Structure formats: structure tokens, C-alpha cells
Short mmCIF file of C-alpha atoms in Angstrom, two decimals:
data_model
loop_
_atom_site.label_atom_id
_atom_site.label_comp_id
_atom_site.label_asym_id
_atom_site.label_seq_id
_atom_site.Cartn_x
_atom_site.Cartn_y
_atom_site.Cartn_z
CA SER Q 1 94.86 115.36 115.93
CA ASN Q 2 93.59 111.78 116.53
CA LEU Q 3 96.22 109.67 118.30
CA ASN Q 4 94.64 106.47 116.97
CA ASP Q 5 95.66 107.49 113.46
CA TYR Q 6 99.32 107.34 114.56
CA SER Q 7 99.09 103.59 115.20
CA VAL Q 8 101.79 101.50 113.55
CA VAL Q 9 100.50 99.33 110.69
CA THR Q 10 102.43 96.16 109.92
CA LYS Q 11 102.05 93.74 107.04
CA VAL Q 12 103.94 90.45 107.29
CA GLU Q 13 104.42 88.14 104.31
CA PHE Q 14 105.64 84.56 104.51
CA GLY Q 15 105.63 82.46 101.37
CA ASN Q 16 102.23 82.86 99.75
CA THR Q 17 100.52 84.05 102.96
CA SER Q 18 100.27 87.47 104.57
CA ALA Q 19 98.82 89.16 107.63
CA MET Q 20 98.15 92.81 108.45
CA ILE Q 21 97.93 94.37 111.91
CA THR Q 22 96.56 97.91 111.97
CA GLY Q 23 96.34 98.84 115.64
CA ASP Q 24 93.74 101.54 116.27
CA VAL Q 25 93.89 103.38 112.93
CA GLU Q 26 90.66 105.03 111.88
CA HIS Q 27 89.08 106.06 108.59
CA HIS Q 28 91.52 108.93 107.88
CA SER Q 29 94.58 106.64 108.00
CA GLU Q 30 92.77 103.88 106.10
CA LYS Q 31 91.96 106.34 103.32
CA LEU Q 32 95.60 107.50 103.16
CA MET Q 33 96.84 103.89 102.95
CA VAL Q 34 94.48 103.10 100.07
CA GLU Q 35 95.60 106.25 98.21
CA GLU Q 36 99.30 105.62 98.89
CA PHE Q 37 99.57 101.87 98.40
CA GLY Q 38 96.47 100.68 96.55
CA ALA Q 39 94.78 97.32 96.81
CA TYR Q 40 97.74 95.30 95.50
CA LYS Q 41 99.99 96.14 98.46
CA LEU Q 42 97.22 96.09 101.08
CA ARG Q 43 95.72 92.70 100.13
CA CYS Q 44 96.25 90.10 102.89
CA ASP Q 45 94.98 86.70 104.03
CA ILE Q 46 94.63 87.54 107.73
CA TYR Q 47 93.59 90.99 108.87
CA GLN Q 48 93.59 92.05 112.50
CA ILE Q 49 90.64 94.42 112.38
CA SER Q 50 91.37 98.08 113.09
CA HIS Q 51 90.41 99.67 116.39
CA HIS Q 52 88.76 96.56 117.90
CA GLY Q 53 86.03 96.60 115.24
CA SER Q 54 85.02 100.21 115.81
CA SER Q 55 82.62 101.97 113.42
CA THR Q 56 85.29 104.68 113.03
CA SER Q 57 87.47 102.13 111.19
CA ASN Q 58 87.19 99.34 108.61
CA HIS Q 59 85.40 101.36 105.94
CA ASP Q 60 84.34 99.95 102.57
CA SER Q 61 87.25 101.30 100.49
CA PHE Q 62 89.80 99.92 102.95
CA MET Q 63 87.98 96.60 103.27
CA ASP Q 64 87.85 96.29 99.47
CA ALA Q 65 91.62 96.89 99.28
CA VAL Q 66 92.54 94.52 102.14
CA SER Q 67 90.10 91.80 101.01
CA PRO Q 68 91.08 89.22 103.67
CA GLU Q 69 89.97 85.63 103.94
CA PHE Q 70 90.15 85.78 107.76
CA ALA Q 71 89.67 88.71 110.11
CA VAL Q 72 90.57 88.71 113.81
CA ILE Q 73 88.68 91.12 116.06
CA GLN Q 74 90.54 91.74 119.27
CA SER Q 75 88.02 92.89 121.88
CA GLU Q 76 86.92 92.02 125.38
CA THR Q 77 83.43 90.78 126.23
CA GLY Q 78 81.29 93.58 127.64
CA ASN Q 79 83.86 96.34 127.01
CA SER Q 80 82.66 99.88 127.75
CA TYR Q 81 83.05 100.96 124.09
CA GLY Q 82 80.68 98.29 122.76
CA HIS Q 83 83.35 96.88 120.44
CA PRO Q 84 82.96 95.41 117.96
CA HIS Q 85 80.31 97.64 116.39
CA ALA Q 86 77.56 96.36 114.09
CA GLU Q 87 78.67 98.30 110.98
CA PRO Q 88 82.10 96.71 110.47
CA LEU Q 89 80.77 93.28 111.50
CA SER Q 90 78.16 93.57 108.78
CA ARG Q 91 80.80 94.61 106.20
CA PHE Q 92 82.93 91.55 106.95
CA GLN Q 93 79.97 89.16 106.99
CA ASP Q 94 78.64 90.56 103.68
CA ALA Q 95 82.10 90.05 102.15
CA GLY Q 96 82.20 86.39 103.29
CA VAL Q 97 85.20 86.93 105.58
CA THR Q 98 85.63 84.37 108.37
CA LEU Q 99 85.52 86.34 111.64
CA MET Q 100 87.66 85.22 114.56
CA ARG Q 101 86.49 87.22 117.60
CA THR Q 102 88.59 87.09 120.77
CA ASP Q 103 85.52 88.03 122.84
CA HIS Q 104 84.00 84.69 121.73
CA LEU Q 105 87.04 82.49 121.03
CA GLY Q 106 89.61 83.70 123.54
CA THR Q 107 93.21 83.94 122.33
CA VAL Q 108 93.44 83.33 118.58
CA VAL Q 109 96.70 82.00 117.10
CA ALA Q 110 97.36 81.71 113.36
CA VAL Q 111 100.16 79.45 112.12
CA THR Q 112 101.36 79.19 108.52
CA ASP Q 113 103.94 77.25 106.57
CA GLY Q 114 103.79 79.87 103.83
CA LYS Q 115 101.09 77.95 101.95
CA GLU Q 116 98.30 77.05 104.35
CA ILE Q 117 97.02 78.79 107.48
CA THR Q 118 95.71 76.99 110.55
CA PHE Q 119 94.16 78.49 113.67
CA THR Q 120 93.87 77.59 117.32
CA TRP Q 121 91.88 79.44 119.96
CA GLY Q 122 91.35 79.29 123.69
CA ASN Q 123 87.59 78.66 124.03
CA GLN Q 124 87.17 75.12 122.70
CA ASN Q 125 83.37 75.32 122.91
CA ALA Q 126 83.20 78.14 120.36
CA GLN Q 127 83.54 78.30 116.57
CA PRO Q 128 84.54 81.26 114.38
CA GLU Q 129 81.57 83.03 112.85
CA ASP Q 130 80.43 81.70 109.46
CA VAL Q 131 82.45 78.47 109.88
CA GLU Q 132 80.68 75.15 110.16
CA PRO Q 133 81.98 72.80 112.87
CA GLY Q 134 84.57 70.40 111.46
CA GLU Q 135 85.64 72.59 108.52
CA PRO Q 136 89.36 71.88 108.05
CA VAL Q 137 90.34 75.57 107.99
CA ALA Q 138 88.90 76.08 111.46
CA GLN Q 139 91.46 74.44 113.68
CA THR Q 140 94.21 71.85 113.56
CA PHE Q 141 95.72 69.94 116.47
CA ILE Q 142 98.79 67.69 116.58
CA GLY Q 143 98.65 64.51 118.62
CA ASN Q 144 101.56 62.47 119.99
CA LYS Q 145 101.16 58.74 119.24
CA ASN Q 146 103.25 57.85 122.31
CA SER Q 147 101.91 60.12 125.05
CA LYS Q 148 98.34 60.33 123.65
CA LYS Q 149 98.39 64.11 124.23
CA PHE Q 150 97.40 66.66 121.60
CA HIS Q 151 98.80 70.15 121.06
CA SER Q 152 98.19 73.40 119.21
CA PRO Q 153 100.48 73.76 116.14
CA ASP Q 154 102.56 76.44 117.88
CA CYS Q 155 103.23 74.43 121.06
CA SER Q 156 106.87 74.17 122.15
CA SER Q 157 106.32 70.50 123.08
CA LEU Q 158 105.33 69.12 119.67
CA PRO Q 159 106.32 65.50 119.03
CA LYS Q 160 108.78 64.41 116.37
CA GLU Q 161 107.28 64.18 112.86
CA GLU Q 162 107.14 60.36 112.94
CA ASN Q 163 105.10 60.43 116.18
CA ARG Q 164 102.50 62.97 115.00
CA VAL Q 165 98.79 62.46 114.35
CA LEU Q 166 96.76 65.36 112.89
CA PHE Q 167 93.26 66.19 114.10
CA ASN Q 168 90.86 68.69 112.51
CA SER Q 169 89.18 69.62 115.77
CA TYR Q 170 89.54 69.52 119.53
CA GLN Q 171 86.56 67.16 119.64
CA GLU Q 172 88.12 64.77 117.10
CA ALA Q 173 91.30 64.53 119.19
CA SER Q 174 89.31 63.94 122.39
CA GLU Q 175 87.13 61.28 120.76
CA ALA Q 176 90.30 59.48 119.62
CA GLY Q 177 91.33 59.16 123.28
CA TYR Q 178 93.91 61.96 123.32
CA ILE Q 179 94.12 64.49 126.18
CA PRO Q 180 94.96 68.19 125.75
CA CYS Q 181 98.49 69.39 126.47
CA GLY Q 182 98.59 71.22 129.79
CA GLY Q 183 101.03 73.80 128.42
CA CYS Q 184 99.36 75.03 125.23
CA LEU Q 185 95.74 73.96 125.76
CA GLY Q 186 95.53 73.75 129.56
#
């Protein structure tokens, strides 16, 4: 009877990395997935948190099965539902999951080569929760030695391999005299 429980759930695997997107599923669907698939098939590296971090989703049994390293909460600042709710936030924090909240970070983009995962996000003055500034997992940028511009890893204007310089933060790239790409970071 709950339309949210009809949300499509997708798990994508690439090399040794995986991500799961669960839409607005709630506890009933989470319980069915755990019973049907078990932890082995539900385990993922990146988990887009169910139902915008609602207390009607992301229960302990599902969280234990998914066991992500990173969790993205897609919600808008000041939304009328109060998402994300305190209960799921507490579950993720207690489990040591790095939270990437769009209400704090803006658009969050994850890029993987099948081995490592890097992130970029829109609000350059913010950090993911539970991540210290400068941690290499936080964010990677690619500079162009010739133009002195730097880009997000998913930018369509990345320089050739031989012209690339890697930066671990937006600040590091700026301090090296590089300017942000107007297309991907503008």
C-alpha cells in the first residue's frame, strides 16, 4: 500500500567497487531485500541512503547488510519533511560511514576506476561529515599543466595524461596557482 516501497533499487558493480541506489524504499522493502538476498549481495562501497535519510528507512538490519564505506544523503536544506532524520544519521555515524550530504555539499559525484573511488562536490567550503580536511579520499582534482586550470575527475575537458597534475583538495589546487574550470567547477 506504500508507493515508496515500489521504488526501483539498483546496485552497480565496476571492478572491485559497487554502489547501491534505493530510491524511497522504506523498512518493509529493506526487510524483504535482506531476507531475499542477504548481506553478501547487498554489500556495497557507496550507498545512496533510502528515502532522503528518513526514519522510516535505513534500519539496523539493512544497514548491517549494506555496510557501506560512503553514504550519500540526497536532501534539500530546510525541506518540509525534516530530512535527513536523526535516527538514520546516528546509525551511519555509529558505524563509521563517511556521510556525503547534498544539503551541505551540493551535488556529489563519485568516480571510480574499479579500484579506488574519488568524490567531488559543489560546495567547496564544506567537507563530508567525519572526514578531516585534506584526507585523500575526500576529493581529487585534475590540473592542466598548460592552462593552469583544474577540473573534477568527471569533467569532459580533462587534459591529456601527460599534462595532468593531481591535487587532493580544491584548496591545494588554488594554492598551486591553478584556477577552477568554468564548466565543471564554475
